[in-house]
mmCIF file of C-alpha atoms and ligand atoms in Angstrom:
data_model
loop_
_atom_site.group_PDB
_atom_site.id
_atom_site.type_symbol
_atom_site.label_atom_id
_atom_site.label_comp_id
_atom_site.label_asym_id
_atom_site.label_seq_id
_atom_site.Cartn_x
_atom_site.Cartn_y
_atom_site.Cartn_z
ATOM 1 C CA MET A 1 125.686 56.109 -214.152
ATOM 2 C CA PRO A 2 129.089 56.230 -212.547
ATOM 3 C CA LEU A 3 130.966 52.834 -212.283
ATOM 4 C CA LEU A 4 130.955 52.510 -208.463
ATOM 5 C CA ASP A 5 127.111 53.546 -208.214
ATOM 6 C CA SER A 6 126.369 50.810 -210.669
ATOM 7 C CA LEU A 7 128.275 48.330 -208.780
ATOM 8 C CA ARG A 8 126.861 49.298 -205.480
ATOM 9 C CA ASP A 9 123.232 48.804 -206.962
ATOM 10 C CA ARG A 10 124.293 45.285 -208.283
ATOM 11 C CA LEU A 11 125.741 44.247 -205.045
ATOM 12 C CA ALA A 12 122.707 45.393 -203.148
ATOM 13 C CA ASP A 13 120.642 43.248 -205.602
ATOM 14 C CA LEU A 14 122.863 40.126 -204.988
ATOM 15 C CA ASP A 15 122.491 40.720 -201.179
ATOM 16 C CA ALA A 16 118.735 41.024 -201.432
ATOM 17 C CA ARG A 17 118.689 37.578 -203.342
ATOM 18 C CA HIS A 18 121.183 35.814 -201.048
ATOM 19 C CA LEU A 19 123.613 35.522 -203.957
ATOM 20 C CA ARG A 20 126.341 37.729 -202.660
ATOM 21 C CA ARG A 21 129.613 35.991 -202.157
ATOM 22 C CA SER A 22 132.719 37.008 -200.014
ATOM 23 C CA LEU A 23 136.162 35.754 -199.346
ATOM 24 C CA LEU A 24 137.229 33.925 -196.086
ATOM 25 C CA PRO A 25 140.929 34.940 -195.229
ATOM 26 C CA VAL A 26 142.681 31.818 -193.741
ATOM 27 C CA GLU A 27 145.893 32.612 -191.569
ATOM 28 C CA ASP A 28 147.210 29.141 -191.093
ATOM 29 C CA ILE A 29 146.072 25.447 -191.966
ATOM 30 C CA GLU A 30 146.553 22.336 -189.933
ATOM 31 C CA GLY A 31 145.183 19.022 -191.540
ATOM 32 C CA PRO A 32 141.600 19.772 -192.200
ATOM 33 C CA ARG A 33 141.496 22.763 -189.950
ATOM 34 C CA LEU A 34 141.638 26.235 -190.970
ATOM 35 C CA GLU A 35 142.939 28.916 -188.735
ATOM 36 C CA LEU A 36 141.206 32.341 -189.031
ATOM 37 C CA THR A 37 141.644 35.559 -187.177
ATOM 38 C CA GLY A 38 138.538 34.816 -185.213
ATOM 39 C CA GLY A 39 138.937 30.944 -184.313
ATOM 40 C CA THR A 40 139.250 27.544 -186.195
ATOM 41 C CA LEU A 41 136.965 25.845 -188.625
ATOM 42 C CA LEU A 42 137.106 22.202 -189.597
ATOM 43 C CA SER A 43 136.782 22.076 -193.338
ATOM 44 C CA PHE A 44 134.519 20.009 -195.356
ATOM 45 C CA ALA A 45 135.008 22.372 -198.366
ATOM 46 C CA SER A 46 138.200 21.558 -200.120
ATOM 47 C CA ASN A 47 139.010 19.315 -202.998
ATOM 48 C CA ASP A 48 142.341 18.112 -201.536
ATOM 49 C CA TYR A 49 140.923 14.584 -201.393
ATOM 50 C CA LEU A 50 144.061 12.855 -200.540
ATOM 51 C CA GLY A 51 145.610 15.567 -198.281
ATOM 52 C CA LEU A 52 148.329 16.084 -200.833
ATOM 53 C CA ALA A 53 148.462 19.869 -200.818
ATOM 54 C CA ARG A 54 150.748 20.065 -197.690
ATOM 55 C CA HIS A 55 152.404 16.901 -198.158
ATOM 56 C CA PRO A 56 156.124 17.120 -197.387
ATOM 57 C CA ARG A 57 157.030 15.530 -200.867
ATOM 58 C CA LEU A 58 154.966 18.132 -202.789
ATOM 59 C CA LYS A 59 156.244 20.819 -200.718
ATOM 60 C CA ALA A 60 159.849 19.657 -201.321
ATOM 61 C CA ALA A 61 159.324 19.290 -204.919
ATOM 62 C CA ALA A 62 158.078 22.814 -205.370
ATOM 63 C CA ILE A 63 160.943 24.226 -203.413
ATOM 64 C CA GLU A 64 163.627 22.318 -205.316
ATOM 65 C CA ALA A 65 162.122 23.440 -208.770
ATOM 66 C CA THR A 66 161.942 26.988 -207.409
ATOM 67 C CA GLN A 67 165.531 26.970 -206.412
ATOM 68 C CA ARG A 68 166.650 25.530 -209.823
ATOM 69 C CA PHE A 69 164.414 27.201 -212.149
ATOM 70 C CA GLY A 70 162.927 30.260 -210.470
ATOM 71 C CA ALA A 71 159.724 31.418 -209.108
ATOM 72 C CA GLY A 72 158.286 32.245 -212.352
ATOM 73 C CA SER A 73 158.430 30.745 -215.877
ATOM 74 C CA THR A 74 158.936 34.294 -217.491
ATOM 75 C CA ALA A 75 156.858 33.680 -220.702
ATOM 76 C CA SER A 76 154.683 31.359 -222.690
ATOM 77 C CA ARG A 77 156.099 28.066 -223.271
ATOM 78 C CA LEU A 78 156.151 28.908 -226.918
ATOM 79 C CA LEU A 79 158.033 32.000 -226.590
ATOM 80 C CA CYS A 80 161.298 31.240 -224.549
ATOM 81 C CA GLY A 81 161.727 27.603 -224.131
ATOM 82 C CA SER A 82 159.789 25.334 -222.438
ATOM 83 C CA LEU A 83 161.031 24.243 -218.851
ATOM 84 C CA ALA A 84 162.095 20.669 -217.767
ATOM 85 C CA PRO A 85 159.608 20.431 -214.925
ATOM 86 C CA HIS A 86 156.621 20.930 -217.455
ATOM 87 C CA HIS A 87 157.971 18.208 -219.735
ATOM 88 C CA HIS A 88 158.563 15.833 -216.811
ATOM 89 C CA LEU A 89 155.210 16.469 -215.600
ATOM 90 C CA GLU A 90 153.667 15.659 -218.978
ATOM 91 C CA SER A 91 155.510 12.473 -219.289
ATOM 92 C CA ALA A 92 154.247 11.497 -215.826
ATOM 93 C CA LEU A 93 150.756 12.559 -216.740
ATOM 94 C CA ALA A 94 150.868 10.236 -219.826
ATOM 95 C CA ALA A 95 152.213 7.265 -217.803
ATOM 96 C CA PHE A 96 149.666 7.868 -215.163
ATOM 97 C CA LYS A 97 146.762 8.060 -217.536
ATOM 98 C CA GLN A 98 148.242 5.305 -219.841
ATOM 99 C CA THR A 99 147.980 7.673 -222.945
ATOM 100 C CA GLU A 100 150.616 8.421 -225.586
ATOM 101 C CA SER A 101 150.998 12.008 -224.626
ATOM 102 C CA ALA A 102 149.841 14.716 -222.254
ATOM 103 C CA LEU A 103 149.839 18.552 -222.204
ATOM 104 C CA SER A 104 149.597 20.755 -219.114
ATOM 105 C CA PHE A 105 148.043 24.084 -218.729
ATOM 106 C CA SER A 106 147.969 26.634 -215.792
ATOM 107 C CA SER A 107 144.629 25.352 -214.583
ATOM 108 C CA GLY A 108 141.603 23.249 -215.421
ATOM 109 C CA TYR A 109 139.656 26.224 -216.255
ATOM 110 C CA THR A 110 142.228 27.548 -218.844
ATOM 111 C CA THR A 111 142.647 23.846 -220.089
ATOM 112 C CA ALA A 112 138.789 23.902 -221.198
ATOM 113 C CA LEU A 113 139.352 27.296 -222.458
ATOM 114 C CA GLY A 114 142.090 26.418 -224.581
ATOM 115 C CA VAL A 115 141.003 23.121 -225.774
ATOM 116 C CA VAL A 116 137.427 23.590 -226.846
ATOM 117 C CA PRO A 117 137.907 26.456 -229.145
ATOM 118 C CA ALA A 118 140.976 24.755 -230.660
ATOM 119 C CA LEU A 119 138.830 21.821 -231.745
ATOM 120 C CA VAL A 120 135.454 23.383 -232.930
ATOM 121 C CA GLY A 121 134.254 26.697 -234.264
ATOM 122 C CA PRO A 122 131.388 28.253 -236.150
ATOM 123 C CA GLY A 123 129.398 25.752 -238.140
ATOM 124 C CA ASP A 124 130.090 22.921 -235.534
ATOM 125 C CA CYS A 125 127.987 21.985 -232.627
ATOM 126 C CA VAL A 126 128.923 21.756 -228.821
ATOM 127 C CA ILE A 127 126.632 19.601 -226.799
ATOM 128 C CA LEU A 128 126.947 20.008 -223.103
ATOM 129 C CA ASP A 129 125.499 18.115 -220.036
ATOM 130 C CA ARG A 130 123.115 20.619 -218.310
ATOM 131 C CA LEU A 131 125.230 20.417 -215.180
ATOM 132 C CA ALA A 132 128.662 20.750 -216.816
ATOM 133 C CA HIS A 133 131.172 22.909 -214.970
ATOM 134 C CA ALA A 134 131.361 26.623 -215.714
ATOM 135 C CA CYS A 135 134.593 26.186 -217.579
ATOM 136 C CA LEU A 136 133.052 23.873 -220.157
ATOM 137 C CA VAL A 137 130.063 26.171 -220.567
ATOM 138 C CA ASP A 138 132.478 29.201 -220.908
ATOM 139 C CA ALA A 139 134.841 27.232 -223.303
ATOM 140 C CA ALA A 140 131.839 26.181 -225.419
ATOM 141 C CA ARG A 141 130.590 29.822 -225.732
ATOM 142 C CA LEU A 142 134.160 30.817 -226.652
ATOM 143 C CA SER A 143 134.362 28.374 -229.551
ATOM 144 C CA GLY A 144 131.611 30.322 -231.419
ATOM 145 C CA ALA A 145 130.172 26.725 -232.200
ATOM 146 C CA ARG A 146 126.189 26.234 -231.793
ATOM 147 C CA LEU A 147 125.507 25.253 -228.262
ATOM 148 C CA ARG A 148 122.921 22.668 -227.265
ATOM 149 C CA VAL A 149 122.362 21.175 -223.749
ATOM 150 C CA PHE A 150 121.287 17.630 -223.102
ATOM 151 C CA ARG A 151 119.348 16.590 -219.841
ATOM 152 C CA HIS A 152 121.705 15.581 -217.074
ATOM 153 C CA ASN A 153 123.051 12.159 -217.546
ATOM 154 C CA ASP A 154 120.639 11.335 -220.170
ATOM 155 C CA PRO A 155 121.957 9.542 -223.166
ATOM 156 C CA GLY A 156 118.774 9.328 -224.987
ATOM 157 C CA ASP A 157 118.549 13.119 -225.012
ATOM 158 C CA LEU A 158 122.042 13.523 -226.227
ATOM 159 C CA ARG A 159 121.088 10.961 -229.113
ATOM 160 C CA ARG A 160 118.179 13.289 -229.900
ATOM 161 C CA ILE A 161 120.564 16.268 -230.096
ATOM 162 C CA LEU A 162 123.049 14.452 -232.335
ATOM 163 C CA GLN A 163 120.379 13.375 -234.785
ATOM 164 C CA TRP A 164 119.364 17.141 -235.062
ATOM 165 C CA VAL A 165 123.162 17.922 -235.777
ATOM 166 C CA ARG A 166 122.974 15.751 -238.777
ATOM 167 C CA SER A 167 120.416 17.866 -240.348
ATOM 168 C CA LEU A 168 122.463 21.190 -239.948
ATOM 169 C CA PRO A 169 123.946 22.731 -243.022
ATOM 170 C CA LYS A 170 127.447 22.196 -243.866
ATOM 171 C CA ALA A 171 130.166 24.090 -241.822
ATOM 172 C CA PRO A 172 132.686 26.609 -243.632
ATOM 173 C CA GLY A 173 134.657 24.669 -246.125
ATOM 174 C CA GLY A 174 131.848 22.522 -247.046
ATOM 175 C CA ARG A 175 132.522 19.565 -244.305
ATOM 176 C CA PRO A 176 129.673 18.359 -242.061
ATOM 177 C CA PRO A 177 129.378 20.168 -238.871
ATOM 178 C CA GLN A 178 131.417 18.426 -236.209
ATOM 179 C CA ALA A 179 129.581 17.536 -232.810
ATOM 180 C CA LEU A 180 131.712 17.782 -229.657
ATOM 181 C CA ILE A 181 130.201 16.434 -226.468
ATOM 182 C CA LEU A 182 131.276 17.988 -223.057
ATOM 183 C CA THR A 183 130.733 16.359 -219.867
ATOM 184 C CA GLU A 184 132.099 15.442 -216.373
ATOM 185 C CA SER A 185 132.753 11.993 -215.180
ATOM 186 C CA VAL A 186 132.090 12.837 -211.426
ATOM 187 C CA PHE A 187 129.993 15.850 -211.386
ATOM 188 C CA SER A 188 131.523 18.759 -209.131
ATOM 189 C CA MET A 189 128.541 19.883 -207.335
ATOM 190 C CA ASP A 190 126.605 16.639 -206.544
ATOM 191 C CA GLY A 191 129.183 13.937 -206.901
ATOM 192 C CA ASP A 192 127.069 11.769 -209.190
ATOM 193 C CA VAL A 193 128.613 9.928 -212.070
ATOM 194 C CA ALA A 194 128.029 10.073 -215.897
ATOM 195 C CA PRO A 195 126.641 6.893 -217.576
ATOM 196 C CA LEU A 196 129.781 6.660 -219.568
ATOM 197 C CA ALA A 197 129.278 3.409 -221.411
ATOM 198 C CA GLU A 198 126.125 4.685 -222.794
ATOM 199 C CA LEU A 199 127.643 8.066 -223.738
ATOM 200 C CA VAL A 200 130.369 6.324 -225.440
ATOM 201 C CA GLU A 201 128.077 4.217 -227.472
ATOM 202 C CA VAL A 202 126.038 7.266 -228.530
ATOM 203 C CA LYS A 203 129.031 9.379 -229.574
ATOM 204 C CA ASP A 204 130.463 6.618 -231.522
ATOM 205 C CA ALA A 205 127.299 5.952 -233.404
ATOM 206 C CA PHE A 206 127.209 9.613 -234.463
ATOM 207 C CA ASP A 207 131.024 10.192 -234.966
ATOM 208 C CA ALA A 208 130.954 12.711 -232.288
ATOM 209 C CA TRP A 209 133.953 13.624 -230.153
ATOM 210 C CA LEU A 210 133.816 13.324 -226.444
ATOM 211 C CA LEU A 211 135.671 15.598 -223.870
ATOM 212 C CA LEU A 212 135.523 14.108 -220.497
ATOM 213 C CA ASP A 213 136.403 16.331 -217.447
ATOM 214 C CA GLU A 214 137.726 14.173 -214.843
ATOM 215 C CA ALA A 215 138.420 16.928 -212.275
ATOM 216 C CA HIS A 216 136.914 15.258 -209.338
ATOM 217 C CA ALA A 217 137.789 11.594 -210.421
ATOM 218 C CA THR A 218 141.389 12.065 -210.996
ATOM 219 C CA GLY A 219 143.086 10.634 -207.836
ATOM 220 C CA THR A 220 140.039 9.551 -206.301
ATOM 221 C CA VAL A 221 138.978 6.453 -208.235
ATOM 222 C CA GLY A 222 139.950 3.812 -210.686
ATOM 223 C CA PRO A 223 142.921 1.636 -211.177
ATOM 224 C CA GLY A 224 145.855 3.544 -210.103
ATOM 225 C CA LEU A 225 143.350 6.220 -209.215
ATOM 226 C CA GLN A 226 143.391 7.329 -212.918
ATOM 227 C CA GLY A 227 139.530 8.143 -212.829
ATOM 228 C CA TRP A 228 136.106 7.072 -213.712
ATOM 229 C CA ALA A 229 136.834 6.200 -217.256
ATOM 230 C CA ALA A 230 139.557 3.857 -216.410
ATOM 231 C CA ALA A 231 137.458 2.296 -213.467
ATOM 232 C CA LEU A 232 134.970 1.419 -216.076
ATOM 233 C CA GLY A 233 137.385 0.087 -218.624
ATOM 234 C CA LEU A 234 136.561 2.898 -221.029
ATOM 235 C CA ALA A 235 139.580 5.172 -220.898
ATOM 236 C CA HIS A 236 140.676 4.269 -224.547
ATOM 237 C CA ARG A 237 137.306 5.398 -225.893
ATOM 238 C CA ILE A 238 137.432 8.916 -224.717
ATOM 239 C CA ASP A 239 138.702 11.203 -227.242
ATOM 240 C CA ILE A 240 139.719 14.229 -225.061
ATOM 241 C CA PRO A 241 140.226 13.199 -221.350
ATOM 242 C CA MET A 242 141.076 16.292 -219.253
ATOM 243 C CA GLY A 243 141.298 17.112 -215.619
ATOM 244 C CA THR A 244 142.963 19.354 -212.910
ATOM 245 C CA LEU A 245 146.115 19.087 -210.967
ATOM 246 C CA GLY A 246 144.779 21.330 -208.313
ATOM 247 C CA LYS A 247 142.277 18.795 -206.498
ATOM 248 C CA ALA A 248 143.359 15.227 -205.519
ATOM 249 C CA LEU A 249 146.781 16.015 -206.999
ATOM 250 C CA GLY A 250 147.331 18.654 -204.411
ATOM 251 C CA ALA A 251 149.072 21.289 -206.776
ATOM 252 C CA ALA A 252 147.727 23.508 -209.355
ATOM 253 C CA GLY A 253 147.101 23.209 -213.125
ATOM 254 C CA GLY A 254 145.156 21.327 -215.703
ATOM 255 C CA TYR A 255 145.818 18.882 -218.338
ATOM 256 C CA VAL A 256 144.682 16.937 -221.436
ATOM 257 C CA ALA A 257 146.034 13.336 -221.808
ATOM 258 C CA GLY A 258 145.470 11.581 -224.934
ATOM 259 C CA ALA A 259 146.719 10.813 -228.447
ATOM 260 C CA ALA A 260 150.239 12.408 -229.268
ATOM 261 C CA LEU A 261 148.692 14.221 -232.310
ATOM 262 C CA LEU A 262 145.914 15.779 -230.135
ATOM 263 C CA CYS A 263 148.590 17.340 -227.777
ATOM 264 C CA GLU A 264 150.702 18.283 -230.692
ATOM 265 C CA TYR A 265 147.904 20.090 -232.254
ATOM 266 C CA LEU A 266 146.980 21.899 -229.166
ATOM 267 C CA VAL A 267 150.564 23.133 -228.793
ATOM 268 C CA SER A 268 149.712 25.153 -231.915
ATOM 269 C CA ARG A 269 146.285 26.060 -231.357
ATOM 270 C CA ALA A 270 145.316 26.444 -227.638
ATOM 271 C CA ARG A 271 145.170 29.901 -227.039
ATOM 272 C CA SER A 272 145.260 29.616 -223.281
ATOM 273 C CA LEU A 273 148.598 27.862 -223.670
ATOM 274 C CA LEU A 274 149.966 29.940 -226.496
ATOM 275 C CA PHE A 275 149.299 33.435 -224.984
ATOM 276 C CA SER A 276 149.702 32.923 -221.187
ATOM 277 C CA THR A 277 152.892 32.502 -219.040
ATOM 278 C CA ALA A 278 153.661 29.037 -218.381
ATOM 279 C CA PRO A 279 152.600 27.776 -214.887
ATOM 280 C CA PRO A 280 155.454 28.325 -212.257
ATOM 281 C CA PRO A 281 157.869 25.624 -212.252
ATOM 282 C CA ALA A 282 157.060 24.805 -208.508
ATOM 283 C CA ALA A 283 153.428 24.055 -209.448
ATOM 284 C CA ALA A 284 154.361 21.459 -212.250
ATOM 285 C CA ALA A 285 157.054 19.860 -209.984
ATOM 286 C CA ALA A 286 154.497 19.631 -207.060
ATOM 287 C CA ALA A 287 152.025 17.777 -209.461
ATOM 288 C CA ALA A 288 154.476 15.371 -210.633
ATOM 289 C CA ALA A 289 155.261 14.606 -207.043
ATOM 290 C CA GLY A 290 151.668 14.002 -206.353
ATOM 291 C CA LEU A 291 151.511 11.599 -209.203
ATOM 292 C CA ASP A 292 154.376 9.804 -207.747
ATOM 293 C CA ILE A 293 152.594 9.405 -204.432
ATOM 294 C CA LEU A 294 149.384 8.165 -206.161
ATOM 295 C CA ALA A 295 151.499 5.329 -207.720
ATOM 296 C CA SER A 296 153.052 4.355 -204.429
ATOM 297 C CA PRO A 297 151.895 2.381 -201.475
ATOM 298 C CA GLU A 298 151.347 5.561 -199.626
ATOM 299 C CA GLY A 299 148.761 6.464 -202.469
ATOM 300 C CA ALA A 300 146.952 3.276 -201.912
ATOM 301 C CA ARG A 301 146.835 3.991 -198.067
ATOM 302 C CA LEU A 302 145.535 7.426 -198.542
ATOM 303 C CA ALA A 303 142.900 6.281 -201.101
ATOM 304 C CA ALA A 304 141.797 3.693 -198.539
ATOM 305 C CA ARG A 305 141.516 6.443 -195.961
ATOM 306 C CA LEU A 306 139.418 8.387 -198.306
ATOM 307 C CA SER A 307 137.165 5.594 -199.128
ATOM 308 C CA ASP A 308 136.668 4.938 -195.272
ATOM 309 C CA SER A 309 135.660 8.516 -194.722
ATOM 310 C CA ILE A 310 133.259 8.534 -197.596
ATOM 311 C CA THR A 311 131.580 5.440 -196.207
ATOM 312 C CA ALA A 312 131.502 6.857 -192.708
ATOM 313 C CA LEU A 313 130.109 10.120 -193.842
ATOM 314 C CA HIS A 314 127.307 8.546 -195.922
ATOM 315 C CA ALA A 315 126.441 6.083 -193.139
ATOM 316 C CA GLY A 316 126.340 8.938 -190.492
ATOM 317 C CA LEU A 317 124.404 11.348 -192.544
ATOM 318 C CA SER A 318 121.720 8.866 -193.806
ATOM 319 C CA ASN A 319 121.384 7.702 -190.040
ATOM 320 C CA ASP A 320 120.756 11.425 -189.212
ATOM 321 C CA GLY A 321 117.699 11.331 -191.837
ATOM 322 C CA TRP A 322 119.264 12.699 -194.890
ATOM 323 C CA SER A 323 118.481 11.046 -198.119
ATOM 324 C CA LEU A 324 121.724 10.849 -200.182
ATOM 325 C CA PRO A 325 123.119 9.450 -203.465
ATOM 326 C CA PRO A 326 125.038 6.269 -203.399
ATOM 327 C CA PRO A 327 128.433 6.672 -201.738
ATOM 328 C CA ARG A 328 130.718 6.623 -204.779
ATOM 329 C CA THR A 329 132.448 9.957 -204.631
ATOM 330 C CA PRO A 330 133.838 12.283 -201.853
ATOM 331 C CA ILE A 331 131.294 14.925 -202.789
ATOM 332 C CA VAL A 332 128.095 14.663 -200.783
ATOM 333 C CA PRO A 333 125.153 17.177 -201.605
ATOM 334 C CA LEU A 334 122.727 18.070 -198.703
ATOM 335 C CA PRO A 335 119.618 19.144 -200.618
ATOM 336 C CA ILE A 336 118.073 22.464 -199.378
ATOM 337 C CA GLY A 337 116.299 24.140 -202.120
ATOM 338 C CA ASP A 338 115.844 27.809 -200.979
ATOM 339 C CA GLU A 339 119.035 30.112 -201.240
ATOM 340 C CA ALA A 340 118.400 31.797 -198.071
ATOM 341 C CA ASP A 341 117.750 28.509 -196.263
ATOM 342 C CA ALA A 342 121.209 27.127 -197.721
ATOM 343 C CA VAL A 343 123.093 30.441 -196.560
ATOM 344 C CA ARG A 344 121.430 30.321 -193.148
ATOM 345 C CA LEU A 345 122.361 26.489 -192.590
ATOM 346 C CA SER A 346 125.846 27.123 -193.825
ATOM 347 C CA GLN A 347 126.323 29.970 -191.529
ATOM 348 C CA ALA A 348 124.839 28.049 -188.550
ATOM 349 C CA LEU A 349 127.321 25.334 -189.283
ATOM 350 C CA ARG A 350 130.061 27.920 -189.502
ATOM 351 C CA ASN A 351 128.996 29.248 -185.990
ATOM 352 C CA GLU A 352 129.429 25.564 -184.922
ATOM 353 C CA GLY A 353 132.996 25.510 -186.284
ATOM 354 C CA CYS A 354 132.438 23.667 -189.694
ATOM 355 C CA LEU A 355 132.975 24.991 -193.024
ATOM 356 C CA VAL A 356 130.361 23.778 -195.449
ATOM 357 C CA PRO A 357 129.636 25.911 -198.324
ATOM 358 C CA ALA A 358 126.117 26.676 -199.737
ATOM 359 C CA ILE A 359 126.202 26.113 -203.252
ATOM 360 C CA ARG A 360 123.677 28.638 -205.017
ATOM 361 C CA TYR A 361 122.633 29.984 -208.395
ATOM 362 C CA PRO A 362 124.366 30.448 -210.826
ATOM 363 C CA THR A 363 126.717 27.479 -209.733
ATOM 364 C CA VAL A 364 123.402 25.414 -209.620
ATOM 365 C CA ALA A 365 119.874 26.317 -210.791
ATOM 366 C CA ARG A 366 117.658 28.765 -208.937
ATOM 367 C CA GLY A 367 115.720 27.145 -206.181
ATOM 368 C CA GLN A 368 118.044 24.174 -205.963
ATOM 369 C CA ALA A 369 120.531 25.302 -203.540
ATOM 370 C CA ARG A 370 122.438 22.807 -201.475
ATOM 371 C CA LEU A 371 125.305 22.302 -198.942
ATOM 372 C CA ARG A 372 128.250 20.829 -200.374
ATOM 373 C CA ILE A 373 130.341 18.521 -198.252
ATOM 374 C CA THR A 374 133.540 17.221 -199.428
ATOM 375 C CA THR A 375 135.447 14.827 -197.391
ATOM 376 C CA SER A 376 139.071 13.711 -197.836
ATOM 377 C CA ALA A 377 141.872 11.297 -196.239
ATOM 378 C CA LEU A 378 142.322 14.067 -193.672
ATOM 379 C CA HIS A 379 138.989 13.235 -192.064
ATOM 380 C CA GLY A 380 138.809 10.392 -189.571
ATOM 381 C CA ASP A 381 136.051 9.150 -187.542
ATOM 382 C CA GLU A 382 136.297 12.158 -184.910
ATOM 383 C CA GLU A 383 135.961 14.898 -187.843
ATOM 384 C CA ILE A 384 132.961 13.137 -189.107
ATOM 385 C CA ALA A 385 131.412 12.747 -185.708
ATOM 386 C CA THR A 386 132.067 16.562 -185.295
ATOM 387 C CA LEU A 387 130.332 17.312 -188.402
ATOM 388 C CA ARG A 388 127.328 15.348 -187.651
ATOM 389 C CA ALA A 389 126.895 16.764 -184.192
ATOM 390 C CA SER A 390 127.480 20.439 -185.681
ATOM 391 C CA LEU A 391 124.821 19.697 -188.408
ATOM 392 C CA ARG A 392 122.164 18.515 -185.951
ATOM 393 C CA ARG A 393 122.624 21.769 -183.759
ATOM 394 C CA ALA A 394 122.737 23.862 -186.889
ATOM 395 C CA LEU A 395 119.264 22.334 -187.894
ATOM 396 C CA ASP A 396 117.912 23.080 -184.525
ATOM 397 C CA ARG A 397 118.973 26.523 -184.423
ATOM 398 C CA THR A 398 117.720 27.325 -188.146
ATOM 399 C CA GLY A 399 114.490 25.225 -187.763
ATOM 400 C CA LEU A 400 115.314 23.370 -190.847
ATOM 401 C CA ARG A 401 115.091 19.594 -191.299
ATOM 402 C CA PRO A 402 117.157 16.848 -193.059
ATOM 403 C CA ARG A 403 115.683 15.898 -196.405
HETATM 404 C C1 PLP B 1 137.346 22.532 -210.440
HETATM 405 C C2 PLP B 1 136.987 22.268 -211.685
HETATM 406 C C3 PLP B 1 137.601 22.614 -212.868
HETATM 407 C C4 PLP B 1 138.551 23.711 -212.892
HETATM 408 O O1 PLP B 1 139.994 23.231 -212.493
HETATM 409 P P1 PLP B 1 140.899 24.195 -211.730
HETATM 410 O O2 PLP B 1 142.217 23.620 -211.945
HETATM 411 O O3 PLP B 1 140.392 24.551 -210.451
HETATM 412 O O4 PLP B 1 140.628 25.577 -212.831
HETATM 413 C C5 PLP B 1 137.294 22.111 -214.047
HETATM 414 N N1 PLP B 1 136.171 21.358 -214.079
HETATM 415 C C6 PLP B 1 135.456 20.757 -213.186
HETATM 416 C C7 PLP B 1 134.489 19.748 -213.288
HETATM 417 C C8 PLP B 1 135.999 21.200 -211.952
HETATM 418 O O5 PLP B 1 135.313 20.812 -210.795
#
């Protein structure tokens, strides 16, 4: 069958299952509001939790780095010299995470893709939380290691799998298979948090390694906004802490922060670093400026604003009849279930002027579609009141009810 005929069939199939996606072009942005050709949308969809993406200091840092170093990095960092903004960012990241060292990548996604296959391979075993982010799943597959999945946030199930790994044959070279656990601290779709203390106990008992993706916790929680592991006093027990620079930090890129040896090794072995052009100097400089702000009194003020909006959003939606998890993170899932219902409610909200995405398979399991609300320091009481009123009207229009 010709390519385009095949793709037409596949898109029709996605349509029929309410799984087709499309892009929403934005012409301009003002605070939490997006200007589209057809009007304005109040966004509850971005991960810019502190509102740093358009902060004057990040923009100025990006412009200055562009003036000095150019728009592009011209090659892999291994090939034609590694630019100062990347090194400056990595020192700042290590200071922020209180680790010996840090290594930056062009995104969180490529961080995972580079790191996991560098650490384990055929003969080893990667054990993922069932709800781990797609980049962790893809990285695990790419590694060629055996894959196992433990029940979401269930250290007992993880322990059972680690016991099984002990019974596996030796890996190539005659060493025992290495187990690498991949999970998140704050889960990207539901905003729930991992039972880190228990996970760390289990992984230590089995000499497994733990990669913790703090994509949604970096810049939103913990002492100095370092993340969830630091909030629990467990940061030093995580073998491979990683995160993104594209969410609360307002820029773009990803990182690993940990032992100097880990970062040194990854420079030689992480293929997404070796074989890809370094991120633009502007991105690295903006991320470093984001870290500066986090450490400043302004960072504390922004974090307090974020915390206020999380509290107000939860209180408001609970009042409106939604049953929600505890208000610990800026991500609030509204459980819907059916994919078509989730899409209809999201569309009705859009007609009311609010952008709240429907999250569907394959991002979450089939039949567990939800709306994902994210709030930020850019949302005040007025924005939250607007969302609640819009949601009530959207429910009326669609005949759906809070659950
Ligand atoms: C967004 C996200 C990533 C990817 O980070 P990018 O910088 O956007 O590529 C990785 N892990 C989790 C848990 C995420 O939510």
